[in-house]
Coordinates of C-alpha atoms in Angstrom, one line a residue:
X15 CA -4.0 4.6 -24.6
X16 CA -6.7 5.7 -22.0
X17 CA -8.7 3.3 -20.0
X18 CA -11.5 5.1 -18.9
X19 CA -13.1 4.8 -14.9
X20 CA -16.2 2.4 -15.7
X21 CA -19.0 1.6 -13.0
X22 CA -18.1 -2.0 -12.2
X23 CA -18.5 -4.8 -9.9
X24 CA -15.3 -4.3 -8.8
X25 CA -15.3 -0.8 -7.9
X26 CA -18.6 -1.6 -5.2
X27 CA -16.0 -4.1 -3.8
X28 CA -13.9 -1.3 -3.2
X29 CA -16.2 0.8 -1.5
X30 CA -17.8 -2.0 0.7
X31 CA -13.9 -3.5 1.3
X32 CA -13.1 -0.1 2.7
X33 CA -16.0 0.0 5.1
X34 CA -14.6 -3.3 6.6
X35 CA -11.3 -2.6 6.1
X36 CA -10.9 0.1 8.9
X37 CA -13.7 -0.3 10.4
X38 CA -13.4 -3.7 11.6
X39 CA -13.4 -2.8 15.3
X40 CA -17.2 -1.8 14.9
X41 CA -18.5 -4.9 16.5
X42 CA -20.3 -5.5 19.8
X43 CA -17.8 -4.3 22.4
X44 CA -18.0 -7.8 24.4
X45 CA -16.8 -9.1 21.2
X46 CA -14.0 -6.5 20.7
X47 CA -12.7 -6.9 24.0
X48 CA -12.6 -10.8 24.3
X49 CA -9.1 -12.3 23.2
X50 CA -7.6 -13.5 20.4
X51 CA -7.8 -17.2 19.8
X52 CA -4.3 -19.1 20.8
X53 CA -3.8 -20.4 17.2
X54 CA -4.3 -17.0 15.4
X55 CA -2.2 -15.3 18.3
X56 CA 0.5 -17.6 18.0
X57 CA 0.7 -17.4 13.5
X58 CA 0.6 -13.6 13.6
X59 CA 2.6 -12.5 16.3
X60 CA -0.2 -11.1 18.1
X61 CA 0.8 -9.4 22.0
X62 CA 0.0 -11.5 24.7
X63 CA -3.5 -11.4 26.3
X64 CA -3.3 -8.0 28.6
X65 CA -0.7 -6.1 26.2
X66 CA -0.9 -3.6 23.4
X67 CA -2.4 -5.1 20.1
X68 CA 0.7 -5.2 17.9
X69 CA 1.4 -5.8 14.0
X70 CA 3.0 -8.7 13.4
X71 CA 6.8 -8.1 13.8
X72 CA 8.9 -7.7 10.3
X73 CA 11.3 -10.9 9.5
X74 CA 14.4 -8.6 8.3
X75 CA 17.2 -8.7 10.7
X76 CA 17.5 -4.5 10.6
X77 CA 15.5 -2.1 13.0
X78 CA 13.3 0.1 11.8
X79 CA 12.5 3.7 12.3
X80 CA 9.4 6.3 11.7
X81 CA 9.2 9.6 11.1
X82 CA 6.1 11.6 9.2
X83 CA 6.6 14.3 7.5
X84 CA 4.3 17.3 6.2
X85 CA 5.1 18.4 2.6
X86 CA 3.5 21.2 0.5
X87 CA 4.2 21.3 -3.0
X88 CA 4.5 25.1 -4.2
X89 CA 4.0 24.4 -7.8
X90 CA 0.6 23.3 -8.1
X91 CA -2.8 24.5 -6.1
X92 CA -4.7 21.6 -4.6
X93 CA -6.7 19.7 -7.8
X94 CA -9.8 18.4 -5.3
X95 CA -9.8 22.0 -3.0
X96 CA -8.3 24.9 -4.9
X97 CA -9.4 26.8 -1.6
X98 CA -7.2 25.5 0.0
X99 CA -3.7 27.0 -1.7
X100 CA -0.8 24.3 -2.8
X101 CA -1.0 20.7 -2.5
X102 CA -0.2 19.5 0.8
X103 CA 0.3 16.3 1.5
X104 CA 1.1 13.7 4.5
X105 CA 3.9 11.0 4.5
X106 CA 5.3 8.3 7.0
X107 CA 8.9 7.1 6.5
X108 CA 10.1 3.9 7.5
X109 CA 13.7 3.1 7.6
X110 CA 16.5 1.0 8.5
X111 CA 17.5 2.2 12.1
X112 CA 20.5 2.6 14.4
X113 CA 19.0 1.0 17.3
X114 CA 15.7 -0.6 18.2
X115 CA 14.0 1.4 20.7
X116 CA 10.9 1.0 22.9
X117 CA 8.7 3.7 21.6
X118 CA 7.1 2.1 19.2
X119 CA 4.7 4.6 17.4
X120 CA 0.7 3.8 17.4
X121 CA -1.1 2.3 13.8
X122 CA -2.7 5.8 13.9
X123 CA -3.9 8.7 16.4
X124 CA -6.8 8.7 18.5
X125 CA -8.1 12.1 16.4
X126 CA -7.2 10.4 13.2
X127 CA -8.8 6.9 14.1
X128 CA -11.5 8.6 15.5
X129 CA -12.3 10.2 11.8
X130 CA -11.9 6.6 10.7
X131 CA -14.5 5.1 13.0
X132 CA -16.6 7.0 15.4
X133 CA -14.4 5.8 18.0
X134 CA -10.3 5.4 18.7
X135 CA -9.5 2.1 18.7
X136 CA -7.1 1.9 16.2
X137 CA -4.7 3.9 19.0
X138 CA -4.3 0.5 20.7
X139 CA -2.5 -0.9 18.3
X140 CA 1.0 -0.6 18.3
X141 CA 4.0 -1.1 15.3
X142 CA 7.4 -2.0 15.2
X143 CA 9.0 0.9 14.4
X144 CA 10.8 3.5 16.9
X145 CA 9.7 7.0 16.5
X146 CA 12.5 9.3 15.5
X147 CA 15.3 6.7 15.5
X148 CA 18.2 8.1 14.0
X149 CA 18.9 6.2 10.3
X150 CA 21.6 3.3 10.3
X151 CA 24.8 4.4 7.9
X152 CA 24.1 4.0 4.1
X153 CA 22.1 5.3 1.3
X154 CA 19.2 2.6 0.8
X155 CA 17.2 1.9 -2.3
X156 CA 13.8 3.8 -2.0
X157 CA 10.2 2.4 -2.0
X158 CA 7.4 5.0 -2.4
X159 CA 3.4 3.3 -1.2
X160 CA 0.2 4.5 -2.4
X161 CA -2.9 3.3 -0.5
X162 CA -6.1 2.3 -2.0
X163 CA -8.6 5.0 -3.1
X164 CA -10.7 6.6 0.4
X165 CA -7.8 4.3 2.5
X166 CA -5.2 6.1 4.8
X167 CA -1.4 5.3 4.0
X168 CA -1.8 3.5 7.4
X169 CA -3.2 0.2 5.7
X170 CA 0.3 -0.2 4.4
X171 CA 2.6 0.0 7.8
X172 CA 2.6 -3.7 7.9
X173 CA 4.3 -4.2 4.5
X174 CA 6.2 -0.6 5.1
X175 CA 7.7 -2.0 8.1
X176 CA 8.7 -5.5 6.3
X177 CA 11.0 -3.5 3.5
X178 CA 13.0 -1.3 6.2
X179 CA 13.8 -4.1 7.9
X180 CA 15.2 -5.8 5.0
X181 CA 17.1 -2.8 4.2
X182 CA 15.3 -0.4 2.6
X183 CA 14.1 3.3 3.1
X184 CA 10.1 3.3 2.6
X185 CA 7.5 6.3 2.0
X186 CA 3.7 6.1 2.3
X187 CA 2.2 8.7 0.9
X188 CA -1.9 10.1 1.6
X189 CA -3.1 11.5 -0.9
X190 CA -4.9 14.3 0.6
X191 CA -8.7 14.6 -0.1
X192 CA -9.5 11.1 -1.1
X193 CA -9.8 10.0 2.6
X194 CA -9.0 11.4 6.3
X195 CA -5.7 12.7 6.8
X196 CA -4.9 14.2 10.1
X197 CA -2.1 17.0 9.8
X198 CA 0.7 18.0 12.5
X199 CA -1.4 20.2 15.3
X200 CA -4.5 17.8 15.3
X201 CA -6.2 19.3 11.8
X202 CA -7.7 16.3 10.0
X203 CA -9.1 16.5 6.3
X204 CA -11.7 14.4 4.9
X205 CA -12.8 13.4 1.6
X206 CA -13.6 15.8 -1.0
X207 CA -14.0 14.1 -4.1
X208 CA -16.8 11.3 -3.3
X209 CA -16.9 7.9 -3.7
X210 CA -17.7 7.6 -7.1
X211 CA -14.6 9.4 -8.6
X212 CA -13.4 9.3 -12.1
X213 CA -10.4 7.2 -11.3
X214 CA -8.6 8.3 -14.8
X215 CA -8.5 11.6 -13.0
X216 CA -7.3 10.5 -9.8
X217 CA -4.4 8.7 -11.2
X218 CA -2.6 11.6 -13.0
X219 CA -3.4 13.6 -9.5
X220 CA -1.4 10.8 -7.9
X221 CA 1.6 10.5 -10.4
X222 CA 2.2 14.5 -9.6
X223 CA 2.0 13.7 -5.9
X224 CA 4.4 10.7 -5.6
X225 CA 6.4 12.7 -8.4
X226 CA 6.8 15.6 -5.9
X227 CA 7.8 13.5 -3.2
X228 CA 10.2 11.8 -4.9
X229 CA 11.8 15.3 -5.5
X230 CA 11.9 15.6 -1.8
X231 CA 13.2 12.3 -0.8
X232 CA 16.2 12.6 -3.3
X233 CA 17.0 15.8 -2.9
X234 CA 19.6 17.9 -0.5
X235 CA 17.1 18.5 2.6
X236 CA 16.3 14.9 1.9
X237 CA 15.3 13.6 6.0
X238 CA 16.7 10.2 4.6
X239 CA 19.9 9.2 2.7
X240 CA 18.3 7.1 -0.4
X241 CA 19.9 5.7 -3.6
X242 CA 18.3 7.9 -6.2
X243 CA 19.5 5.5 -8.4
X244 CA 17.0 2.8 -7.1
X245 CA 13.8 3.6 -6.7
X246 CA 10.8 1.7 -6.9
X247 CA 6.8 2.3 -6.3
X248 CA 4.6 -0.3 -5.1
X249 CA 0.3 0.5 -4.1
X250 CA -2.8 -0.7 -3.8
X251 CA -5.9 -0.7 -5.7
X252 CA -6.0 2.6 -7.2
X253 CA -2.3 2.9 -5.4
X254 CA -1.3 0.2 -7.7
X255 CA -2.2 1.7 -10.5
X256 CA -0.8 4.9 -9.7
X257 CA 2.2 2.7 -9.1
X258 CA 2.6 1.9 -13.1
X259 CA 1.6 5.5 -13.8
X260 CA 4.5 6.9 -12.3
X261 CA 6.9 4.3 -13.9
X262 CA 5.8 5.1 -17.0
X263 CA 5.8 9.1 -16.1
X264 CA 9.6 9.6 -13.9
X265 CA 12.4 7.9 -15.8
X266 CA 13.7 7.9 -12.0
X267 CA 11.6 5.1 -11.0
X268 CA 13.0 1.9 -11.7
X269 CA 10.1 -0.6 -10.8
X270 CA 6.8 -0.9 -10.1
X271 CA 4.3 -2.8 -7.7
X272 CA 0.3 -3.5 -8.1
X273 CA -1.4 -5.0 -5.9
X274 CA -4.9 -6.0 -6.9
X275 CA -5.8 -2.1 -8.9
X276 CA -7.5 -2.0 -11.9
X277 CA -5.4 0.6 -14.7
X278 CA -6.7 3.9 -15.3
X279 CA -4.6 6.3 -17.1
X280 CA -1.9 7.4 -20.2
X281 CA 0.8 4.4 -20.9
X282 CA 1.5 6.0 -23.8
X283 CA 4.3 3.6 -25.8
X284 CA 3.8 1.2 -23.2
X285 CA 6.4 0.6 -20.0
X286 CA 9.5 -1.3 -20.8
X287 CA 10.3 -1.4 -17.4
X288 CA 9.8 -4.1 -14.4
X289 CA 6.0 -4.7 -13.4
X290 CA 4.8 -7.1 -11.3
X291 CA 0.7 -7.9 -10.9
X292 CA -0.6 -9.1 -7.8
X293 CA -4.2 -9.5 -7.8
X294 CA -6.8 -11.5 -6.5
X295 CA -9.2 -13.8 -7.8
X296 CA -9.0 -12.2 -11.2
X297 CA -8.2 -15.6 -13.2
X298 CA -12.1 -15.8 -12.4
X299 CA -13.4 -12.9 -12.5
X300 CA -14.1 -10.9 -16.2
X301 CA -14.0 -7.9 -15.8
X302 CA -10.7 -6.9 -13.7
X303 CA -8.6 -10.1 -15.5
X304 CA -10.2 -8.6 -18.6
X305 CA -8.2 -5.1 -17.2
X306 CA -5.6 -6.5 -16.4
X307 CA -4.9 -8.5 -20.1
X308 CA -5.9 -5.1 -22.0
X309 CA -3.2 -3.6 -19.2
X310 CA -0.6 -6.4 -20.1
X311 CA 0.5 -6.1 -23.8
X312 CA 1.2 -2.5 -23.0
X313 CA 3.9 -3.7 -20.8
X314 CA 7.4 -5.0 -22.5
X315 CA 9.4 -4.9 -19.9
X316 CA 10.0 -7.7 -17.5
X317 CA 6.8 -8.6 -16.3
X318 CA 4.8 -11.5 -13.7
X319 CA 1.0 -11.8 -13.0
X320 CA 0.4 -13.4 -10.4
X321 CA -2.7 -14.5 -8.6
X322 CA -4.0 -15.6 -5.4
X323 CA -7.6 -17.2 -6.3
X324 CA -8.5 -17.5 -2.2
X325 CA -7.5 -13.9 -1.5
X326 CA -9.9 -10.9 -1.6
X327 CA -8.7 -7.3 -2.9
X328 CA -7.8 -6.1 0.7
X329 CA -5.5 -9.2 0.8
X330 CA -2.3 -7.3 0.4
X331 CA -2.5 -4.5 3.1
X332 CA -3.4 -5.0 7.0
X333 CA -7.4 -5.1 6.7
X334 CA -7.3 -9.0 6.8
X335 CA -4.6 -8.8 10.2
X336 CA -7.3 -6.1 11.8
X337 CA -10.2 -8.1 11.0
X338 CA -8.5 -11.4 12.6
X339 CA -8.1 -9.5 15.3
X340 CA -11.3 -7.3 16.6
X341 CA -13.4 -9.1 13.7
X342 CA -15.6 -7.8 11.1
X343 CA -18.6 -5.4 11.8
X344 CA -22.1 -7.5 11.5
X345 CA -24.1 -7.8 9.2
X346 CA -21.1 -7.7 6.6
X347 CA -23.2 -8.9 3.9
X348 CA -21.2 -12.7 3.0
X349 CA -20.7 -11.2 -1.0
X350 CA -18.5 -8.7 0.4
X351 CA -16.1 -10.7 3.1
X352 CA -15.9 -13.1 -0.3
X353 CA -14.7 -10.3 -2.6
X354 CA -13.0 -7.8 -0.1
X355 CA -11.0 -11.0 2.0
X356 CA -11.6 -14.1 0.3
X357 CA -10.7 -17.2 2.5
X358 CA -7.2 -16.0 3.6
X359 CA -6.5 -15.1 7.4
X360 CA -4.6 -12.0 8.2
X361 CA -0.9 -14.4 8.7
X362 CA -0.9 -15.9 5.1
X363 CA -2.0 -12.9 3.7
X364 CA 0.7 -10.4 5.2
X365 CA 3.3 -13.4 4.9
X366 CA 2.7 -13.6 0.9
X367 CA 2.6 -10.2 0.4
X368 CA 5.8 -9.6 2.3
X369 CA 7.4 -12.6 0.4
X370 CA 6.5 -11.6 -3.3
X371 CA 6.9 -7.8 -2.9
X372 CA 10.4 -8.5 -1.5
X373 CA 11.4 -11.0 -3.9
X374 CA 10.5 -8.8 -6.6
X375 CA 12.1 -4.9 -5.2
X376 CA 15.2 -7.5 -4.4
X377 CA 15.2 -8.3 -8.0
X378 CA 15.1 -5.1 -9.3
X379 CA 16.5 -2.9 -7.1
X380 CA 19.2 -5.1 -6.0
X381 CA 19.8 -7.3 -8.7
X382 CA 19.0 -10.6 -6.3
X383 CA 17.2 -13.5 -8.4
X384 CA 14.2 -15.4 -6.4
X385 CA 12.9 -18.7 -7.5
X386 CA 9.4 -17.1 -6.1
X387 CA 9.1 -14.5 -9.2
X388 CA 10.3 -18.1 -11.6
X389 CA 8.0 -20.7 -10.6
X390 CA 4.9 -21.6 -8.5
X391 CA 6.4 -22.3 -4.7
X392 CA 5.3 -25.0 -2.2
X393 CA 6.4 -22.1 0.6
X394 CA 2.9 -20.6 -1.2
X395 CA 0.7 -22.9 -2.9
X396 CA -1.8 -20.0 -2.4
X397 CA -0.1 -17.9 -5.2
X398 CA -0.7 -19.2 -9.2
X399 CA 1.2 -17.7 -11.8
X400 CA -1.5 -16.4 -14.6
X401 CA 1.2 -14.9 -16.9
X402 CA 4.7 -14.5 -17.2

């Protein structure tokens, strides 16, 4: 079955979310530069007053390291640039580390921030990850990340960083020509394919991409040691749907994660495999709960959707952290803070993201049971369970 891209309400809350997402440091620069409030600093594990901006730290007990990697795929030309030869594409690992060093790598480059925004402030802000620490021992399960469309794998370091520490070996991929991606020696691509796209293109695009990688990671050059035997895919948005797309493409994938992304694409026979929905606001909303129930008889695996009806769809990646911290740019008009953000600071939203994504790759990948994926939780009154 094909669900074809439609022009929606939701898709203009993509393009306006993005805007705010990484761009929330485009504010009056007495603004940016004044601190933190206490409160917030003290729930999100903010720096102190003087210090580097930093994510808020992972809760596994394991280090984590960061490498990128550049990777061209031989086999295909580029879909968006044929010009441009094979598909390349641009990947950050995260991983379970030997030892926990002290330089930590930035959210992004000044070039590629500066692509982002005008301006380099995303530079400031530093992650928990060491750059180039060596990997600690054992092959780990693998989780692949897909970012929203137009969004840099960036917006998903907080969450990235969350599953190495718990043990895992995590790749974000970009998926070159929906958004800037800045390549080893400073050369940065933009977008080539507008902001309109037809999503039940872009999907497909995306399966080949995180198939490709997955070829990589598992393979004898691999720069990790993964369990090829557990692997799972997790995204955003479009991400998320690429997510399902590739479980239902690479009988190598195991699981799959998505976060608030309407489905576009072939599920032919449905997936039998584990699927978990995270959205927001879509018990309320017709047209992406209306997806999202045309989406969920194809699926006869285990399955959860869950909800959270005070989140926005740029709930589950770092835009609601960034925007707590420098704000959001004015004259955000209130529709879109509503539909992008909902009523969620950046804390609760990285907390129950971390939580449910977890529970669920520990479930699947690990065969660990979580009363969180059962039942509604006091620990997060802010998640309802629509289906199950």
């Amino acid at each position: 079955m094909m669900w074809k891209s439609r022009k929606t309400p939701r898709r203009s809350v993509v393009a306006a979310a993005l805007l705010t997402a990484l761009a929330v440091p485009q504010i009056p620069a007495a603004a940016a530069a004044a601190p933190a409030p206490a409160v917030a600093a003290a729930a999100s594990g903010y720096a102190e007053a003087g210090s580097p901006t930093r994510l808020p730290a992972p809760t596994g007990r394991e280090p984590v390291g960061t490498k990128t990697l550049r990777l061209v795929d031989t086999s295909r030309p580029d879909p968006w640039k044929p010009a441009a030869g094979n598909r390349e594409l641009m990947v950050t690992l995260w991983y379970p580390a030997r030892h926990q060093g002290d330089l930590n790598a930035p959210y992004m480059s000044k070039q590629l921030s500066k692509a982002w925004l005008g301006k380099e402030d995303l530079a400031g802000v530093r992650t928990n990850a060491t750059v180039g620490a060596r990997p600690a021992g054992r092959a780990r399960p693998l989780v692949v990340l897909s970012p929203g469309f137009g969004m840099s794998r960036a917006s998903l370091t907080g969450l990235g960083e969350e599953l190495a520490s718990r043990g895992y070996a995590v790749a974000a991929v970009d998926h070159t020509y929906e958004a800037p991606v800045e390549f080893p020696g400073g050369r940065v691509e933009t977008g080539e394919i507008g902001r309109k796209p037809d999503l039940s293109e872009v999907v497909p695009n995306r399966s080949k991409d995180i198939r490709f990688l997955l070829d990589q990671l598992t393979g004898p050059r691999s720069p990790l040691a993964v369990d090829a035997r557990r692997i799972a895919v997790a995204g955003h948005s479009v991400g998320g749907a690429s997510a399902v797309q590739v479980l239902h493409d690479d009988p190598r994938v195991d699981a799959a994660v998505n976060l608030d992304g309407n489905l576009f694409g072939e599920l032919t026979g449905g997936v039998r495999k584990p699927v978990l929905l995270m959205g927001a606001q879509r018990g309320a909303l017709a047209e992406p709960k209306a997806n999202w129930e045309q989406t969920w008889k194809q699926l006869t695996g285990w399955k959860r959707w869950l909800d959270v009806p005070e989140g926005g769809h740029m709930t589950f990646t770092d835009a609601p952290w960034l925007a707590d911290r420098f704000g959001l740019p004015e004259g955000t008009p209130p529709g879109d803070v509503k539909m992008g953000y909902g009523t969620l600071h950046g804390p609760r939203s990285t907390a129950l993201t971390r939580a449910y994504v977890g529970a669920f790759l520990d479930r699947h990948l690990r065969g660990t049971p979580s009363p969180l994926l059962d039942r509604p939780s006091p620990a997060y009154p802010e998640v309802t369970f629509l289906k199950k």
